[in-house]
PDB file of C-alpha atoms in Angstrom:
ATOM      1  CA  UNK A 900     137.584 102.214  95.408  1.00  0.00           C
ATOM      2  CA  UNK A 901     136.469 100.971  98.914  1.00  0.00           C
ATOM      3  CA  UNK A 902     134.757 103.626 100.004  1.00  0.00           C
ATOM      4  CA  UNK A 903     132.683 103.385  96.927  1.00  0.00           C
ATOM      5  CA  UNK A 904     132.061  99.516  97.276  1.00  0.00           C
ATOM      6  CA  UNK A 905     129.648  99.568 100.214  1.00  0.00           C
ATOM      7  CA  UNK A 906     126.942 101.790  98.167  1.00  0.00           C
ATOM      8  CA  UNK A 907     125.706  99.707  95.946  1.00  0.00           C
ATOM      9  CA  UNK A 908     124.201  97.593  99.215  1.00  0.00           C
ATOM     10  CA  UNK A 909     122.771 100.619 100.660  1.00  0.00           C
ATOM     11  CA  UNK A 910     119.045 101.261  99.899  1.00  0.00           C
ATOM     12  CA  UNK A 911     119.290 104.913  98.080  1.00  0.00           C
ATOM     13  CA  UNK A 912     122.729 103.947  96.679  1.00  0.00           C
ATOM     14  CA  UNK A 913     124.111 104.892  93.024  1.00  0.00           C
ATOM     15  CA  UNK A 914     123.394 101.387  92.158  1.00  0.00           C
ATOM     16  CA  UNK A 915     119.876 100.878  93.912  1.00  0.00           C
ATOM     17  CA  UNK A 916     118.049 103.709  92.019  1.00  0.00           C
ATOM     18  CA  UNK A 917     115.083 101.788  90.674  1.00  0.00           C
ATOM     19  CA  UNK A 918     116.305 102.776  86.649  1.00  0.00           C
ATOM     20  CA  UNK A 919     118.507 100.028  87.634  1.00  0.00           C
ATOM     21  CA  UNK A 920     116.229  97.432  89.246  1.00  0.00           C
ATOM     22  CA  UNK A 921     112.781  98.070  86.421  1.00  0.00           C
ATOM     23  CA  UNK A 922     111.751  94.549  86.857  1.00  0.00           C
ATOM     24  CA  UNK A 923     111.528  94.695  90.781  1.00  0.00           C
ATOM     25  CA  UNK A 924     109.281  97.941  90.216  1.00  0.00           C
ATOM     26  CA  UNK A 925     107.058  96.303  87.606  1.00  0.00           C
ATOM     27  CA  UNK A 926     106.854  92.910  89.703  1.00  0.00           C
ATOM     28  CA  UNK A 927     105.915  94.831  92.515  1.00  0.00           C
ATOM     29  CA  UNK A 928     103.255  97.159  90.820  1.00  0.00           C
ATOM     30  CA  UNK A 929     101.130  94.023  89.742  1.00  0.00           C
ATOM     31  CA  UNK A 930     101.706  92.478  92.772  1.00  0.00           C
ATOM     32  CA  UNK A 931      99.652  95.577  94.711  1.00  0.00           C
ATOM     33  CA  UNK A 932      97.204  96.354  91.922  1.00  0.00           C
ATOM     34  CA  UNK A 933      96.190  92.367  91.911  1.00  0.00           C
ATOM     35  CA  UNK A 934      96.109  92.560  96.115  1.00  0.00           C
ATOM     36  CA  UNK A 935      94.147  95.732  95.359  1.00  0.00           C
ATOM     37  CA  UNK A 936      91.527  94.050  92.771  1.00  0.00           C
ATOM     38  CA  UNK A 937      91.176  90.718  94.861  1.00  0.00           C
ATOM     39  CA  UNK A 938      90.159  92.778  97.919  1.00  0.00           C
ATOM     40  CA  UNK A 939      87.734  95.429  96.274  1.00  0.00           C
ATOM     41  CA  UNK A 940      86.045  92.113  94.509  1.00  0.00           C
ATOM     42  CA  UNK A 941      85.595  90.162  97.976  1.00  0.00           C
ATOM     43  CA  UNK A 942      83.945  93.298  99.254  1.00  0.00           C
ATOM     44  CA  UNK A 943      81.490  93.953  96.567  1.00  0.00           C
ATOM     45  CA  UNK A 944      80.716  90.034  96.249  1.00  0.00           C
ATOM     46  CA  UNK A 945      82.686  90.027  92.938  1.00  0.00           C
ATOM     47  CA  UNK A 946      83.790  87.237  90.911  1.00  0.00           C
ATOM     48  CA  UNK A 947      86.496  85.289  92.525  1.00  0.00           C
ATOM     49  CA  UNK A 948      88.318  82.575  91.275  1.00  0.00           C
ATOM     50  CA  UNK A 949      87.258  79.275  92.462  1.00  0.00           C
ATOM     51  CA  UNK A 950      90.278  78.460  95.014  1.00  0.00           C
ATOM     52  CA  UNK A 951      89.483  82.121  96.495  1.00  0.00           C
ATOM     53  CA  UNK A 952      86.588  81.215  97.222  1.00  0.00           C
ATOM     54  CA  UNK A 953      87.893  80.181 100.602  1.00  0.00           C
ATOM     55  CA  UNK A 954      89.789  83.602 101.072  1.00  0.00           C
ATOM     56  CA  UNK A 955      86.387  86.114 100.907  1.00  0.00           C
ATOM     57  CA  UNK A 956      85.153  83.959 104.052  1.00  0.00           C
ATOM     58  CA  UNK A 957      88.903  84.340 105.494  1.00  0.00           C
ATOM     59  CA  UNK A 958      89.021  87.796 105.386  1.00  0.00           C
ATOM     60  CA  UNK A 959      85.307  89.067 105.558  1.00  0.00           C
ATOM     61  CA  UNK A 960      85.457  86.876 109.321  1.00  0.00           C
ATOM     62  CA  UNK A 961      88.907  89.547 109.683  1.00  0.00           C
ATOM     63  CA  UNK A 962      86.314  92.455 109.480  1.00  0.00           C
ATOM     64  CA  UNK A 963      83.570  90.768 112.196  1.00  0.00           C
ATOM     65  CA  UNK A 964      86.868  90.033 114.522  1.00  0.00           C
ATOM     66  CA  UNK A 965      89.520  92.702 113.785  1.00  0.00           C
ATOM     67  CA  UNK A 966      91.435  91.027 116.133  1.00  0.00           C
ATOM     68  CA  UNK A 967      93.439  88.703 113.917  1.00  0.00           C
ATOM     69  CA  UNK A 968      93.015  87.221 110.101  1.00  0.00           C
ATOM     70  CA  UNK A 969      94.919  90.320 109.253  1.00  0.00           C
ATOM     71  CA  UNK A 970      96.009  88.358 105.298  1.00  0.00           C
ATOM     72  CA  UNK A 971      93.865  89.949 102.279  1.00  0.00           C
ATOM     73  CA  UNK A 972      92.904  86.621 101.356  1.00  0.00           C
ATOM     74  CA  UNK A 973      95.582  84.100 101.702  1.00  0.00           C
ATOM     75  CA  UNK A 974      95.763  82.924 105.520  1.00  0.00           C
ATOM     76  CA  UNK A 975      99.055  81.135 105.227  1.00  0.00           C
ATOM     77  CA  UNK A 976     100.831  83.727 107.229  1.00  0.00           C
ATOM     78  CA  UNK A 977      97.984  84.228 109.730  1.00  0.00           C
ATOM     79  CA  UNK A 978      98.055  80.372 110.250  1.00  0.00           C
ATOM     80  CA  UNK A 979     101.789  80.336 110.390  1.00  0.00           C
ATOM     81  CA  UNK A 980     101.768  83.141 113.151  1.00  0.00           C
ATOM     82  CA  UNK A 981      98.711  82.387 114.792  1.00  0.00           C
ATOM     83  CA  UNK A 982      96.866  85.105 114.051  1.00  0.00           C
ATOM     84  CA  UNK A 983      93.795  83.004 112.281  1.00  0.00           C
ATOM     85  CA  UNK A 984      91.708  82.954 115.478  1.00  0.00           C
ATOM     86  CA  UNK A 985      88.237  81.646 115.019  1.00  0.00           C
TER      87      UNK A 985
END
């Protein structure tokens, strides 16, 4: 029975196979197609929600100074780590 217990913390696991977990796969999946969407729509000037609006500037400045602003569209982390040089 011990040597059994530590697998189900280890990635890979009997209990981690993702037929276990659906709901972190799905949660996931929307979470990169909606990254995906936002940043093929601030390329192509695309319509944005109003309070992203904001972001497009954020990261199209990212692409003109690859040097930091490295956040899709939301700079909390870049301001947070001080990577939202100007």
């Amino acid at each position: 029975m011990c040597a059994q217990w530590p697998n189900r913390y280890i990635p890979g696991g009997r209990s981690a196979q993702i037929t276990d977990q659906p709901g972190i796969f799905i949660a996931f999946t929307v979470y990169v197609i909606a990254v995906e969407e936002v940043h093929w729509r601030i390329h192509i000037g695309g319509w944005l929600p109003s309070w992203l609006h904001s972001g497009r500037e954020h990261h199209l400045i990212h692409h003109d100074r690859p040097t930091g602003r490295y956040n899709v569209f939301l700079p909390l982390f870049d301001w947070l780590l001080g990577t939202a040089k100007d």
